[in-house]
Amino acid sequence: MKHRRNQAMALLLALCLILVSLTACGDGYYKPVDSTELEATPVFTLGEDTVNYEMLYTFFHNRCENIPSFSAAYFTGEEGDERFREVMDAAIREIASVYAMLTLCREVEIDPYSEEMDTAVNEVIKTSVDGGTFGEYEIRGFDSYKDYLAYLRREFHMNDAVNRLMMRYAECEEALSDYYAESYAYTEADVRSFFESEDCLRILWVSRFENSGGLGRSENLALMESARQKLRGTDPYKALQYSLEPTTDFHIGRHTLDRAYYGKLIDAAYALPTGGVSEVMDLGSEGLFVLRRMDKQSASFSSRYEELAKVYLGEVMYGRIEEIAAELMEGIVYTEFFSTLTAADILGEA
Protein backbone atom coordinates (compact mmCIF):
# COMPACT_ATOMS: atom_id res chain seq x y z
CA MET A 1 0.00 0.00 0.00
CA LYS A 2 1.41 3.32 -0.99
CA HIS A 3 0.61 5.02 2.31
CA ARG A 4 2.95 2.79 4.29
CA ARG A 5 6.29 4.43 4.89
CA ASN A 6 9.17 3.17 2.79
CA GLN A 7 10.58 6.22 1.08
CA ALA A 8 13.65 4.42 -0.21
CA MET A 9 11.63 1.77 -2.03
CA ALA A 10 9.35 4.49 -3.38
CA LEU A 11 12.42 6.13 -4.88
CA LEU A 12 13.59 2.87 -6.42
CA LEU A 13 10.20 2.28 -8.01
CA ALA A 14 10.21 5.83 -9.32
CA LEU A 15 13.55 5.10 -10.94
CA CYS A 16 12.50 1.73 -12.29
CA LEU A 17 8.92 2.16 -13.44
CA ILE A 18 9.41 5.22 -15.64
CA LEU A 19 12.05 3.55 -17.81
CA VAL A 20 11.52 3.74 -21.52
CA SER A 21 12.99 1.11 -23.87
CA LEU A 22 13.48 -2.65 -23.48
CA THR A 23 17.05 -3.89 -24.00
CA ALA A 24 19.77 -6.12 -22.56
CA CYS A 25 23.37 -5.19 -21.81
CA GLY A 26 25.08 -8.44 -20.89
CA ASP A 27 25.45 -10.49 -17.74
CA GLY A 28 27.99 -8.42 -15.81
CA TYR A 29 27.43 -5.60 -13.37
CA TYR A 30 27.90 -1.98 -14.34
CA LYS A 31 31.02 -0.44 -12.88
CA PRO A 32 30.74 2.78 -10.84
CA VAL A 33 31.40 5.95 -12.82
CA ASP A 34 33.92 8.30 -11.27
CA SER A 35 32.54 11.62 -10.03
CA THR A 36 34.05 14.84 -11.31
CA GLU A 37 36.40 16.79 -9.08
CA LEU A 38 33.62 19.24 -8.24
CA GLU A 39 31.07 16.48 -7.53
CA ALA A 40 33.51 14.72 -5.20
CA THR A 41 34.34 17.88 -3.22
CA PRO A 42 33.34 17.49 0.47
CA VAL A 43 30.75 19.96 1.78
CA PHE A 44 30.21 18.70 5.33
CA THR A 45 30.55 15.71 7.63
CA LEU A 46 27.75 13.95 9.48
CA GLY A 47 29.15 11.73 12.20
CA GLU A 48 31.65 9.42 10.54
CA ASP A 49 30.35 10.11 7.02
CA THR A 50 31.67 12.75 4.63
CA VAL A 51 29.06 14.25 2.32
CA ASN A 52 30.19 15.44 -1.09
CA TYR A 53 28.84 18.23 -3.26
CA GLU A 54 27.08 15.76 -5.59
CA MET A 55 24.70 14.78 -2.78
CA LEU A 56 23.91 18.39 -1.89
CA TYR A 57 23.41 19.20 -5.57
CA THR A 58 20.81 16.44 -5.95
CA PHE A 59 18.81 17.24 -2.83
CA PHE A 60 18.95 21.02 -3.36
CA HIS A 61 17.63 20.73 -6.90
CA ASN A 62 14.86 18.35 -5.88
CA ARG A 63 13.81 20.69 -3.08
CA CYS A 64 13.62 23.49 -5.63
CA GLU A 65 11.37 21.40 -7.85
CA ASN A 66 8.87 21.15 -4.99
CA ILE A 67 8.46 24.93 -5.02
CA PRO A 68 5.46 25.97 -7.19
CA SER A 69 6.47 27.82 -10.36
CA PHE A 70 10.11 27.74 -9.32
CA SER A 71 12.76 29.66 -11.26
CA ALA A 72 16.21 30.99 -10.43
CA ALA A 73 14.55 34.33 -9.65
CA TYR A 74 13.20 32.71 -6.47
CA PHE A 75 16.58 33.35 -4.85
CA THR A 76 16.88 37.00 -5.93
CA GLY A 77 15.52 40.18 -4.37
CA GLU A 78 15.12 41.09 -0.71
CA GLU A 79 13.97 37.60 0.34
CA GLY A 80 16.39 35.70 -1.89
CA ASP A 81 19.08 35.02 0.70
CA GLU A 82 16.56 33.84 3.29
CA ARG A 83 14.89 31.55 0.77
CA PHE A 84 18.26 30.12 -0.20
CA ARG A 85 19.03 29.34 3.45
CA GLU A 86 15.62 27.71 3.91
CA VAL A 87 15.97 25.45 0.87
CA MET A 88 19.55 24.61 1.76
CA ASP A 89 18.55 23.74 5.34
CA ALA A 90 15.72 21.49 4.12
CA ALA A 91 18.07 19.71 1.70
CA ILE A 92 20.69 19.17 4.40
CA ARG A 93 18.12 17.76 6.82
CA GLU A 94 16.95 15.30 4.19
CA ILE A 95 20.55 14.26 3.61
CA ALA A 96 20.98 13.81 7.38
CA SER A 97 18.05 11.38 7.35
CA VAL A 98 19.78 9.32 4.66
CA TYR A 99 22.96 9.04 6.70
CA ALA A 100 20.93 8.41 9.87
CA MET A 101 19.65 5.25 8.17
CA LEU A 102 23.22 4.11 7.52
CA THR A 103 24.20 5.02 11.09
CA LEU A 104 21.35 2.98 12.56
CA CYS A 105 22.47 0.02 10.47
CA ARG A 106 25.89 0.21 12.08
CA GLU A 107 24.27 0.61 15.49
CA VAL A 108 22.49 -2.75 15.12
CA GLU A 109 25.56 -4.33 13.48
CA ILE A 110 24.37 -4.27 9.89
CA ASP A 111 27.22 -3.22 7.63
CA PRO A 112 25.83 -0.78 5.02
CA TYR A 113 28.95 -1.33 2.91
CA SER A 114 29.14 -5.10 3.14
CA GLU A 115 29.72 -7.31 0.13
CA GLU A 116 26.08 -8.40 0.40
CA MET A 117 24.91 -4.79 0.22
CA ASP A 118 27.23 -4.12 -2.71
CA THR A 119 25.77 -7.08 -4.58
CA ALA A 120 22.20 -5.96 -3.88
CA VAL A 121 22.93 -2.46 -5.21
CA ASN A 122 24.59 -3.89 -8.33
CA GLU A 123 21.63 -6.19 -8.95
CA VAL A 124 19.13 -3.33 -8.78
CA ILE A 125 21.21 -1.20 -11.15
CA LYS A 126 21.59 -4.10 -13.57
CA THR A 127 17.82 -4.69 -13.56
CA SER A 128 17.13 -0.98 -13.97
CA VAL A 129 19.36 -0.80 -17.05
CA ASP A 130 18.78 -4.19 -18.65
CA GLY A 131 15.16 -4.72 -17.71
CA GLY A 132 13.73 -7.63 -15.73
CA THR A 133 11.70 -8.23 -12.60
CA PHE A 134 11.80 -6.08 -9.49
CA GLY A 135 9.61 -7.74 -6.86
CA GLU A 136 6.11 -7.84 -8.37
CA TYR A 137 7.00 -5.32 -11.08
CA GLU A 138 8.22 -5.92 -14.62
CA ILE A 139 10.96 -3.40 -15.33
CA ARG A 140 11.74 -2.03 -18.75
CA GLY A 141 15.29 -0.97 -19.57
CA PHE A 142 17.57 1.39 -21.46
CA ASP A 143 19.57 1.11 -24.67
CA SER A 144 22.80 1.67 -22.74
CA TYR A 145 24.21 2.48 -19.32
CA LYS A 146 25.03 5.93 -20.69
CA ASP A 147 21.34 6.49 -21.47
CA TYR A 148 20.42 5.33 -17.97
CA LEU A 149 22.85 7.78 -16.36
CA ALA A 150 21.58 10.60 -18.59
CA TYR A 151 18.04 9.80 -17.46
CA LEU A 152 19.07 9.96 -13.80
CA ARG A 153 20.74 13.31 -14.37
CA ARG A 154 17.80 14.74 -16.29
CA GLU A 155 14.95 13.50 -14.11
CA PHE A 156 16.50 13.31 -10.63
CA HIS A 157 19.64 15.52 -10.80
CA MET A 158 21.68 12.46 -9.80
CA ASN A 159 25.05 11.23 -10.88
CA ASP A 160 26.08 7.60 -10.57
CA ALA A 161 27.53 7.98 -7.06
CA VAL A 162 24.37 9.51 -5.61
CA ASN A 163 22.18 6.95 -7.35
CA ARG A 164 24.23 4.11 -5.86
CA LEU A 165 24.09 5.69 -2.40
CA MET A 166 20.31 6.03 -2.56
CA MET A 167 19.99 2.42 -3.64
CA ARG A 168 22.23 1.44 -0.73
CA TYR A 169 19.97 3.51 1.50
CA ALA A 170 16.97 1.54 0.19
CA GLU A 171 18.69 -1.77 0.91
CA CYS A 172 19.56 -0.53 4.41
CA GLU A 173 15.92 0.38 5.01
CA GLU A 174 14.84 -3.11 3.99
CA ALA A 175 17.51 -4.72 6.17
CA LEU A 176 16.50 -2.61 9.16
CA SER A 177 12.82 -3.44 8.64
CA ASP A 178 13.73 -7.13 8.68
CA TYR A 179 15.88 -6.65 11.77
CA TYR A 180 13.11 -4.95 13.74
CA ALA A 181 10.54 -7.52 12.59
CA GLU A 182 12.71 -10.53 13.43
CA SER A 183 15.26 -9.54 16.07
CA TYR A 184 14.12 -6.48 18.00
CA ALA A 185 13.09 -7.40 21.53
CA TYR A 186 9.69 -6.10 22.61
CA THR A 187 6.72 -7.31 24.61
CA GLU A 188 2.97 -7.31 24.22
CA ALA A 189 2.94 -4.70 26.98
CA ASP A 190 5.09 -2.43 24.79
CA VAL A 191 2.59 -2.68 21.95
CA ARG A 192 -0.34 -2.10 24.32
CA SER A 193 1.32 0.98 25.78
CA PHE A 194 1.75 2.36 22.27
CA PHE A 195 -1.82 1.43 21.28
CA GLU A 196 -3.29 3.22 24.29
CA SER A 197 -1.14 6.34 23.82
CA GLU A 198 -1.95 9.47 21.84
CA ASP A 199 0.82 8.47 19.44
CA CYS A 200 -1.42 5.74 18.01
CA LEU A 201 -4.42 6.82 15.95
CA ARG A 202 -7.06 4.90 14.09
CA ILE A 203 -8.15 6.67 10.93
CA LEU A 204 -10.62 6.13 8.12
CA TRP A 205 -9.71 7.88 4.88
CA VAL A 206 -11.00 8.40 1.38
CA SER A 207 -8.62 9.16 -1.47
CA ARG A 208 -8.92 9.95 -5.16
CA PHE A 209 -6.80 11.62 -7.81
CA GLU A 210 -7.88 14.82 -9.49
CA ASN A 211 -8.39 12.89 -12.74
CA SER A 212 -9.84 9.67 -11.28
CA GLY A 213 -12.51 7.90 -13.32
CA GLY A 214 -11.82 10.04 -16.35
CA LEU A 215 -13.29 13.04 -14.51
CA GLY A 216 -11.82 16.49 -14.13
CA ARG A 217 -10.45 18.08 -10.97
CA SER A 218 -13.67 19.88 -10.09
CA GLU A 219 -15.74 16.70 -10.40
CA ASN A 220 -13.37 14.70 -8.23
CA LEU A 221 -13.26 17.47 -5.64
CA ALA A 222 -17.07 17.41 -5.55
CA LEU A 223 -16.99 13.65 -4.95
CA MET A 224 -14.46 14.15 -2.15
CA GLU A 225 -16.74 16.74 -0.54
CA SER A 226 -19.56 14.19 -0.72
CA ALA A 227 -17.27 11.67 0.93
CA ARG A 228 -16.48 14.21 3.65
CA GLN A 229 -20.17 14.59 4.42
CA LYS A 230 -20.53 10.81 4.68
CA LEU A 231 -17.52 10.66 7.03
CA ARG A 232 -19.24 13.19 9.27
CA GLY A 233 -22.38 11.03 9.46
CA THR A 234 -23.38 8.26 11.83
CA ASP A 235 -22.12 5.58 9.43
CA PRO A 236 -18.79 6.93 8.12
CA TYR A 237 -18.11 3.72 6.19
CA LYS A 238 -20.63 4.88 3.59
CA ALA A 239 -17.92 7.29 2.48
CA LEU A 240 -15.79 4.42 1.21
CA GLN A 241 -17.85 4.16 -1.97
CA TYR A 242 -15.89 7.21 -3.12
CA SER A 243 -12.44 5.82 -2.26
CA LEU A 244 -10.03 4.23 -4.71
CA GLU A 245 -7.98 2.48 -2.01
CA PRO A 246 -9.04 -0.95 -0.73
CA THR A 247 -7.53 -0.42 2.73
CA THR A 248 -8.80 2.74 4.39
CA ASP A 249 -9.38 1.85 8.06
CA PHE A 250 -6.07 1.40 9.87
CA HIS A 251 -3.88 2.47 12.76
CA ILE A 252 -0.95 4.83 12.39
CA GLY A 253 1.85 6.22 14.52
CA ARG A 254 3.67 9.49 14.08
CA HIS A 255 6.20 7.87 11.73
CA THR A 256 3.97 5.45 9.77
CA LEU A 257 3.44 7.84 6.88
CA ASP A 258 6.28 9.52 5.06
CA ARG A 259 6.15 13.19 6.04
CA ALA A 260 7.74 14.20 2.75
CA TYR A 261 4.52 13.12 1.03
CA TYR A 262 1.91 13.12 3.79
CA GLY A 263 2.99 15.91 6.14
CA LYS A 264 -0.25 17.85 5.74
CA LEU A 265 -2.32 14.73 6.37
CA ILE A 266 -0.27 13.71 9.41
CA ASP A 267 -0.67 17.13 11.00
CA ALA A 268 -4.41 17.10 10.30
CA ALA A 269 -4.89 13.63 11.78
CA TYR A 270 -3.16 14.46 15.05
CA ALA A 271 -4.95 17.80 15.34
CA LEU A 272 -8.41 16.21 15.09
CA PRO A 273 -10.45 15.12 18.10
CA THR A 274 -11.84 11.58 18.08
CA GLY A 275 -14.70 11.60 15.59
CA GLY A 276 -13.38 14.70 13.87
CA VAL A 277 -13.21 14.98 10.08
CA SER A 278 -10.57 16.86 8.12
CA GLU A 279 -11.01 19.17 5.17
CA VAL A 280 -10.34 17.73 1.72
CA MET A 281 -6.57 17.88 1.30
CA ASP A 282 -4.61 18.05 -1.95
CA LEU A 283 -1.35 16.14 -1.46
CA GLY A 284 -0.06 16.72 -4.96
CA SER A 285 1.28 13.55 -6.54
CA GLU A 286 -0.36 11.42 -3.82
CA GLY A 287 -3.84 12.69 -4.65
CA LEU A 288 -6.83 14.09 -2.78
CA PHE A 289 -7.56 12.92 0.77
CA VAL A 290 -10.11 13.38 3.51
CA LEU A 291 -9.99 11.49 6.81
CA ARG A 292 -11.87 10.86 10.02
CA ARG A 293 -10.15 10.11 13.32
CA MET A 294 -11.93 7.00 14.55
CA ASP A 295 -12.40 5.81 18.09
CA LYS A 296 -9.89 3.10 19.01
CA GLN A 297 -11.69 -0.07 20.06
CA SER A 298 -10.19 -2.04 22.96
CA ALA A 299 -11.07 -5.28 21.16
CA SER A 300 -8.80 -4.24 18.30
CA PHE A 301 -5.74 -4.85 20.43
CA SER A 302 -6.35 -8.59 20.10
CA SER A 303 -8.10 -8.78 16.74
CA ARG A 304 -5.61 -6.45 15.02
CA TYR A 305 -2.53 -7.17 17.10
CA GLU A 306 -0.33 -8.09 14.13
CA GLU A 307 -1.10 -4.78 12.44
CA LEU A 308 -0.50 -2.86 15.66
CA ALA A 309 2.81 -4.63 16.30
CA LYS A 310 4.05 -3.63 12.83
CA VAL A 311 3.05 -0.02 13.41
CA TYR A 312 4.77 -0.07 16.80
CA LEU A 313 8.00 -1.45 15.34
CA GLY A 314 7.88 1.20 12.64
CA GLU A 315 7.60 3.85 15.36
CA VAL A 316 10.64 2.44 17.13
CA MET A 317 12.73 2.22 13.96
CA TYR A 318 11.85 5.54 12.34
CA GLY A 319 11.78 7.29 15.69
CA ARG A 320 15.37 6.20 16.26
CA ILE A 321 16.34 7.35 12.76
CA GLU A 322 14.82 10.75 13.54
CA GLU A 323 16.81 10.93 16.78
CA ILE A 324 20.04 10.04 14.99
CA ALA A 325 19.38 12.60 12.25
CA ALA A 326 18.93 15.30 14.91
CA GLU A 327 22.18 14.22 16.58
CA LEU A 328 24.00 14.33 13.23
CA MET A 329 22.68 17.82 12.56
CA GLU A 330 23.88 19.00 15.96
CA GLY A 331 27.39 17.79 15.19
CA ILE A 332 27.55 18.76 11.52
CA VAL A 333 30.89 20.22 10.41
CA TYR A 334 30.91 22.33 7.23
CA THR A 335 33.87 22.71 4.91
CA GLU A 336 35.25 26.00 3.69
CA PHE A 337 34.02 25.12 0.21
CA PHE A 338 30.44 24.87 1.49
CA SER A 339 30.59 28.42 2.87
CA THR A 340 31.34 29.78 -0.62
CA LEU A 341 28.32 28.20 -2.34
CA THR A 342 25.52 30.37 -3.67
CA ALA A 343 22.21 29.51 -5.30
CA ALA A 344 23.61 30.64 -8.63
CA ASP A 345 26.55 28.24 -8.21
CA ILE A 346 24.33 25.22 -7.60
CA LEU A 347 21.65 26.03 -10.15
CA GLY A 348 24.25 26.86 -12.77
CA GLU A 349 26.08 23.52 -12.51
CA ALA A 350 25.06 21.08 -15.23
Short mmCIF file of C-alpha atoms in Angstrom, two decimals, residues 5 7 96-97 100-101 103-104 107-108 169 173 176-177 180 184 194 199 253-259 270 310-328:
data_model
loop_
_atom_site.label_atom_id
_atom_site.label_comp_id
_atom_site.label_asym_id
_atom_site.label_seq_id
_atom_site.Cartn_x
_atom_site.Cartn_y
_atom_site.Cartn_z
CA ARG A 5 6.29 4.43 4.89
CA GLN A 7 10.58 6.22 1.08
CA ALA A 96 20.98 13.81 7.38
CA SER A 97 18.05 11.38 7.35
CA ALA A 100 20.93 8.41 9.87
CA MET A 101 19.65 5.25 8.17
CA THR A 103 24.20 5.02 11.09
CA LEU A 104 21.35 2.98 12.56
CA GLU A 107 24.27 0.61 15.49
CA VAL A 108 22.49 -2.75 15.12
CA TYR A 169 19.97 3.51 1.50
CA GLU A 173 15.92 0.38 5.01
CA LEU A 176 16.50 -2.61 9.16
CA SER A 177 12.82 -3.44 8.64
CA TYR A 180 13.11 -4.95 13.74
CA TYR A 184 14.12 -6.48 18.00
CA PHE A 194 1.75 2.36 22.27
CA ASP A 199 0.82 8.47 19.44
CA GLY A 253 1.85 6.22 14.52
CA ARG A 254 3.67 9.49 14.08
CA HIS A 255 6.20 7.87 11.73
CA THR A 256 3.97 5.45 9.77
CA LEU A 257 3.44 7.84 6.88
CA ASP A 258 6.28 9.52 5.06
CA ARG A 259 6.15 13.19 6.04
CA TYR A 270 -3.16 14.46 15.05
CA LYS A 310 4.05 -3.63 12.83
CA VAL A 311 3.05 -0.02 13.41
CA TYR A 312 4.77 -0.07 16.80
CA LEU A 313 8.00 -1.45 15.34
CA GLY A 314 7.88 1.20 12.64
CA GLU A 315 7.60 3.85 15.36
CA VAL A 316 10.64 2.44 17.13
CA MET A 317 12.73 2.22 13.96
CA TYR A 318 11.85 5.54 12.34
CA GLY A 319 11.78 7.29 15.69
CA ARG A 320 15.37 6.20 16.26
CA ILE A 321 16.34 7.35 12.76
CA GLU A 322 14.82 10.75 13.54
CA GLU A 323 16.81 10.93 16.78
CA ILE A 324 20.04 10.04 14.99
CA ALA A 325 19.38 12.60 12.25
CA ALA A 326 18.93 15.30 14.91
CA GLU A 327 22.18 14.22 16.58
CA LEU A 328 24.00 14.33 13.23
#
